[in-house]
Every structure is written in C-alpha cells, then in structure tokens.
XYZ file of C-alpha atoms in Angstrom:
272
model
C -27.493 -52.837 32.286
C -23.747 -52.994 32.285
C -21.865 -51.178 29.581
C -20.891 -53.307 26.835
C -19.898 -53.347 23.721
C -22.575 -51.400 21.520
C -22.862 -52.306 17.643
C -24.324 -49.847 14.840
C -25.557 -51.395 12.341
C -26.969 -50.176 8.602
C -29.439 -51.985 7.080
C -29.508 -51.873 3.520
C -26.928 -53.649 1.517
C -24.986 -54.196 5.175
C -27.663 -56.134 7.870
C -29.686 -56.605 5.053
C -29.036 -59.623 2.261
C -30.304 -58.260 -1.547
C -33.622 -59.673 -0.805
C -34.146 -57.634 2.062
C -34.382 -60.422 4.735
C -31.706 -60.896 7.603
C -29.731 -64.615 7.564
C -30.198 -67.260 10.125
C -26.536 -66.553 10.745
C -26.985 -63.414 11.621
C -29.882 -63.041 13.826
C -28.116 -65.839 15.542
C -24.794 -63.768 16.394
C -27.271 -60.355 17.096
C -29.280 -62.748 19.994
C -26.061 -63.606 21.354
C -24.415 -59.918 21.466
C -27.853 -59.170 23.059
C -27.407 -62.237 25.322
C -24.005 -61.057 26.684
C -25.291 -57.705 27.966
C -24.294 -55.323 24.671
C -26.056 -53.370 22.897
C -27.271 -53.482 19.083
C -28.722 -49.856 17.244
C -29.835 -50.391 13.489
C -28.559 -46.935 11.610
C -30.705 -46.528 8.584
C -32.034 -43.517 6.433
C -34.956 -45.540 6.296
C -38.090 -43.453 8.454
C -39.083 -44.465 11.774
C -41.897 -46.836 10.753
C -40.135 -48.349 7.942
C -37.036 -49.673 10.625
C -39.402 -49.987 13.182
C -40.934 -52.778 11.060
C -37.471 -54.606 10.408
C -36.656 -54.111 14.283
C -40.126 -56.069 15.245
C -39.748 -58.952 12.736
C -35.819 -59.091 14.241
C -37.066 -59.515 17.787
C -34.963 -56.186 19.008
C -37.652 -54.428 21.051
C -35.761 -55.683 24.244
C -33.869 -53.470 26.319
C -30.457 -52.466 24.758
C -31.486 -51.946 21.440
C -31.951 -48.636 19.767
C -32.336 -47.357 16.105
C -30.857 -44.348 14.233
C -33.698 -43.212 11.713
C -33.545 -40.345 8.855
C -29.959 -40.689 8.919
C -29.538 -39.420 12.602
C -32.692 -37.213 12.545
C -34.223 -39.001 14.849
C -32.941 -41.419 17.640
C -35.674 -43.845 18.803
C -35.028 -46.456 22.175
C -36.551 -49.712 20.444
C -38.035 -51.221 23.580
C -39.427 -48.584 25.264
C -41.264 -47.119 22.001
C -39.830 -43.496 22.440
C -37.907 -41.113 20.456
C -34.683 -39.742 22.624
C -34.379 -36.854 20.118
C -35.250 -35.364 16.715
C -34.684 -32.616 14.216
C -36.613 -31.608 10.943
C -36.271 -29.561 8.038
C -37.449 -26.012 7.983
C -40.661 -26.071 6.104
C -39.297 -23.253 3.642
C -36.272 -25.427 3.173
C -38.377 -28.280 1.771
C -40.849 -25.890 -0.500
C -37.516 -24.665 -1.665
C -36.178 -28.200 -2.350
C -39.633 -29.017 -3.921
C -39.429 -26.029 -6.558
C -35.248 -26.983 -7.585
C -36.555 -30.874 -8.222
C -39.445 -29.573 -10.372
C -37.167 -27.140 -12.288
C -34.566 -30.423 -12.693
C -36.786 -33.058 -13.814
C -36.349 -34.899 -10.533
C -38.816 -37.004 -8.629
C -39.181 -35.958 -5.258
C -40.585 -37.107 -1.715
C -41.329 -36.215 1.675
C -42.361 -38.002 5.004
C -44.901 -37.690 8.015
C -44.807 -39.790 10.706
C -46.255 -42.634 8.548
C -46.394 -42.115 4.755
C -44.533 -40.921 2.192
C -45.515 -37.498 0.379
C -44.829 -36.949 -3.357
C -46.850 -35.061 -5.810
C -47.756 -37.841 -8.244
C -47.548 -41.547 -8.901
C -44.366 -42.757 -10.603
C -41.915 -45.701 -11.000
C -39.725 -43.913 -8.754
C -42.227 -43.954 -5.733
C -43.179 -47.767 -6.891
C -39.656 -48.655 -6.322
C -39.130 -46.694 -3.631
C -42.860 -47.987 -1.437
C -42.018 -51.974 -2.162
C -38.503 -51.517 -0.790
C -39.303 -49.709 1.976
C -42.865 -51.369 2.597
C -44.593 -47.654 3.410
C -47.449 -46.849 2.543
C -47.718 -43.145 0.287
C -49.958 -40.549 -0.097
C -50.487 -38.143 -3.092
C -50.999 -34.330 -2.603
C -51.436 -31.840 -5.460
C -49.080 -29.414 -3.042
C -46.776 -31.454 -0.657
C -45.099 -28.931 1.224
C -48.747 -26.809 2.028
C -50.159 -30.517 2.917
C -47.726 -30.876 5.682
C -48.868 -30.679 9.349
C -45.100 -30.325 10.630
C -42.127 -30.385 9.849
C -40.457 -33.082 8.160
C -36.901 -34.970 8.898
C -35.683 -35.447 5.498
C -36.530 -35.082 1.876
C -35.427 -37.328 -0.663
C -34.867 -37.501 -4.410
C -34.737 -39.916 -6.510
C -33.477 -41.167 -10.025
C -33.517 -44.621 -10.921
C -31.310 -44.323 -14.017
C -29.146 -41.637 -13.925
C -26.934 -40.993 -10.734
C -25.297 -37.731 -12.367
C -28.558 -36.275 -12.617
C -28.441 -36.097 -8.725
C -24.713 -35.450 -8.704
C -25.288 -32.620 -10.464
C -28.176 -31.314 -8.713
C -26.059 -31.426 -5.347
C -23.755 -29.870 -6.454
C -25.267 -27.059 -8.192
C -26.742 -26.154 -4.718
C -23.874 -27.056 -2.325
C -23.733 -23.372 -2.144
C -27.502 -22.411 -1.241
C -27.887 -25.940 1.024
C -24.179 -25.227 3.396
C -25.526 -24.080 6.919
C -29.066 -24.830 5.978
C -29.227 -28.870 4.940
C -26.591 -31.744 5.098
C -27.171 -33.656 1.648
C -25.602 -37.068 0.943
C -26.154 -40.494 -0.888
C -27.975 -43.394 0.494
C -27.226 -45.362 -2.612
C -26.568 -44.657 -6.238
C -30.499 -43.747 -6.463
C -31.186 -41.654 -3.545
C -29.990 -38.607 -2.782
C -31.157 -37.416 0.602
C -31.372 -33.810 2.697
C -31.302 -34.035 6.288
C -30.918 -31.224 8.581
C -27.850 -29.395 8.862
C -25.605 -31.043 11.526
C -27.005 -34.375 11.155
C -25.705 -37.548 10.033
C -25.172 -41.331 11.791
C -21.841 -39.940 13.172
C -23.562 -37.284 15.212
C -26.110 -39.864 16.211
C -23.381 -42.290 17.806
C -21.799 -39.537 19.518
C -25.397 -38.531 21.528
C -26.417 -42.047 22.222
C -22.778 -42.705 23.719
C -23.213 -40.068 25.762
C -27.018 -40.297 26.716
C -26.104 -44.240 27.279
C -22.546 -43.314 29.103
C -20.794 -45.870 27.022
C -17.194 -44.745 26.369
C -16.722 -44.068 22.750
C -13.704 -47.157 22.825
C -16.697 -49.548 23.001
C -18.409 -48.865 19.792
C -18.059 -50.255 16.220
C -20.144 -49.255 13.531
C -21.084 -51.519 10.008
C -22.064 -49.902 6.607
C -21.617 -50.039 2.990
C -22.509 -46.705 1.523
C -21.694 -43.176 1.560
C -24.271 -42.119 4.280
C -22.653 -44.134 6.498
C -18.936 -42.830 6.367
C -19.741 -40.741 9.223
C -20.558 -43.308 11.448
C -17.676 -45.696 10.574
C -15.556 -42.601 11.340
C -17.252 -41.733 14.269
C -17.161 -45.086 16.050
C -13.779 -46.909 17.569
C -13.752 -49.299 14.884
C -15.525 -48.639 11.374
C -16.193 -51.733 9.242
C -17.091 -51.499 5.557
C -19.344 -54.785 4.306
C -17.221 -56.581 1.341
C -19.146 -55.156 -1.117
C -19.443 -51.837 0.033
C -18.684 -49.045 -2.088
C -15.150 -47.296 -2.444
C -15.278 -44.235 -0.119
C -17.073 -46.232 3.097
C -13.954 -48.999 2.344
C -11.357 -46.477 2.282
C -12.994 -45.105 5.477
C -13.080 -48.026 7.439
C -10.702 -49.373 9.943
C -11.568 -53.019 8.919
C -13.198 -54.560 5.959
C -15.723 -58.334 6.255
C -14.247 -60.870 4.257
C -17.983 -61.239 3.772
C -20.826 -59.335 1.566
C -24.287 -58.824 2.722
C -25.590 -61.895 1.370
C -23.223 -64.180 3.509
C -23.727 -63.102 6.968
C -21.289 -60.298 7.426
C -22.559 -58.903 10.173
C -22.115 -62.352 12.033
C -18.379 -62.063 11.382
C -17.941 -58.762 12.585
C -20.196 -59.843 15.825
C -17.590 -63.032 16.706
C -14.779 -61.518 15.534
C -15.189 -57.926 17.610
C -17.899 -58.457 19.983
C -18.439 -62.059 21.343
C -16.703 -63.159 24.458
C-alpha cells in the first residue's frame, strides 16, 4: 500500500456519539479515507477486546487499519489479528496500586486478555462492564489471581473526580519512573506503564509503517489523548472536548461527537 495520509482516532466522546454508536456520516467519510489508500488507527484506553469489538461492527479489519489499545500499551494490526507490540505493568506495581486504592476508598480494576478483574461487585464495575461491553470476573485476591502481567490498572469514582485527583497526586512521587498515570475521563483514572501513552504509540507505528510523521493527524477529546494530538502533524480537539486537549490542538471541529465530527475532519484534512 502507498503511504497516505494516516488518521488516529479516539473513541469515546470523539468517534463515538453519547450513545456509543458511530453516525452514518461518519462511517461514510472512514470507507472513503480507506477507499483512497490511507490509513485509519482507533486510539482508545479501552482493552484489546473491548476496541476490537467496535473495529468489527465498523468494518475496519481490512488492510490499513490498526488500533492503539491500553492507551499505547499495546499496538494491534486490525486485519491481520496480531499485536505489533506490548508492555505491562510490573506485577508488584499493581499489588502496590491494589493496597493505595483499598487504603483510599477507591474502586479498583485490572485486565487479562479478556475480562476485567476487581475484587467485588459494585456500581462502579456495572458502569464500567455496560460501557465497555466486557465481561468481569471476581477474585477474592486480584493481583495473586493473575497469570501475567497486566497493561493497565484503572480506578474509578463515579462521583467525585478529586478523590482521584488527589490520589494521583499523593503518589506522583512513588509512581515517576515506575507508571505513567492520566485521565481517560472525569471518572477514570488510569496507570499505564511508564513511557507509554497514544503519543508514543503514533511515533512506533509511523515508523514500523514508514509513514513520515507530516502525514498524520490525530482526533480526541480528553486528557489521555493530549499526547497524541501533540505527537501527530495536526492535533484536532472534538468541539466538546475538554479544556487542556483544546488548548493542545492545532485545530478544533466546529462539530461535537454527536454530529459527525470525525467526518469533518476526514473532508476537510484527508479526502482528495
């Protein structure tokens, strides 16, 4: 395949409209990109199998498409049903992260490669499993239940985004060098591997791809995805993306989530 253009693209809030289902508008502009020989990679903190189910349903298992899972922890080629690359957290790290959460009040999770992992049942896991569409398992020990390392952990709190403020902050200190921590959204506050982020992500799949850097642009709405709005040639915040990703972005859709944004930024940047 000739080098194109290549698009990254977050899900939540940004691909995704509030009901969590992709417009006619814009699967319409994605075929065409796809059409013209460029590429399309759905970014997401979302785990493999929870993208991998939006990717199916969107029809981008063809060659040229790729997705960014775990928030750059692992790099997956969509059509041929491989991972390029991925890192995990250090088992101690997430026992660690388990026993701070507990001591906080804070619910909690883990991954394998198809469930979540929390402790106990809660309206923080419900909300969590009918967004996401996983299905969850419950283990009196999470970390000792684990058969490998993980790629990220993730709290939540559904009510009270200082709680989580606080919490990352009181261990910036002990996480620097050893975790990269970062909001998803208001309720999730994630720990990925040190080093990785969407950012880091676009860099290796330019280079594994040989795409020059000049022919990427990158969509997103939330904190998580500053570094990949950075990172690419032209960084696009969603209309109603928060603050920080707005102030970060090169360009800004005169259209939200819920109005085919992504279709804008595909004919206005993209489309021949």
């Amino acid at each position: 395949m000739q080098a194109g253009k290549i698009l990254f693209v977050d899900l939540d809030a940004t691909l995704l409209s509030d009901d969590k289902t992709v417009s006619k508008g814009n699967r319409h502009a994605i075929r065409k990109a796809l059409d013209q020989g460029n590429y399309v990679v759905v970014a997401t903190g979302r785990p493999v199998e929870s993208g991998r189910i939006v990717v199916k349903e969107l029809g981008l298992t063809m060659p040229g498409c790729y997705m960014i899972a775990f928030n750059g922890s692992v790099l997956y080629d969509c059509s041929a049903d491989r991972v390029l690359y991925n890192k995990t957290v250090p088992i101690h790290y997430v026992y660690q992260l388990f026993e701070k959460a507990r001591q906080a009040g804070i619910y909690i999770q883990t991954y394998n490669q198809m469930e979540v992992l929390t402790e106990k049942h809660s309206k923080e896991l419900d909300y969590y499993t009918e967004h996401s569409k996983m299905r969850y398992k419950l283990l009196p020990d999470v970390v000792a239940g684990l058969e490998e390392e993980p790629h990220k952990v993730l709290l939540i709190s559904l009510e009270d985004q200082k709680l989580l403020e606080d919490f990352e902050q009181e261990n910036a200190a002990w996480a620097e060098g050893k975790l990269n921590s970062f909001f998803s959204s208001t309720k999730y506050l994630e720990y990925c591997p040190a080093g990785v982020s969407k950012g880091m992500a676009i860099e290796y799949l330019c280079n594994f791809l040989n795409i020059p850097i000049e022919n990427t642009i990158a969509v997103g709405d939330e904190r998580n995805d500053i570094s990949m709005i950075k990172a690419a040639h032209i960084g696009i915040a969603v209309q109603n993306a928060v603050d920080a990703a707005k102030e970060a972005a090169d360009d800004i859709t005169e259209n939200d989530n819920n109005h085919d944004a992504i279709a804008e930024v595909i004919g206005k940047y993209i489309l021949l």
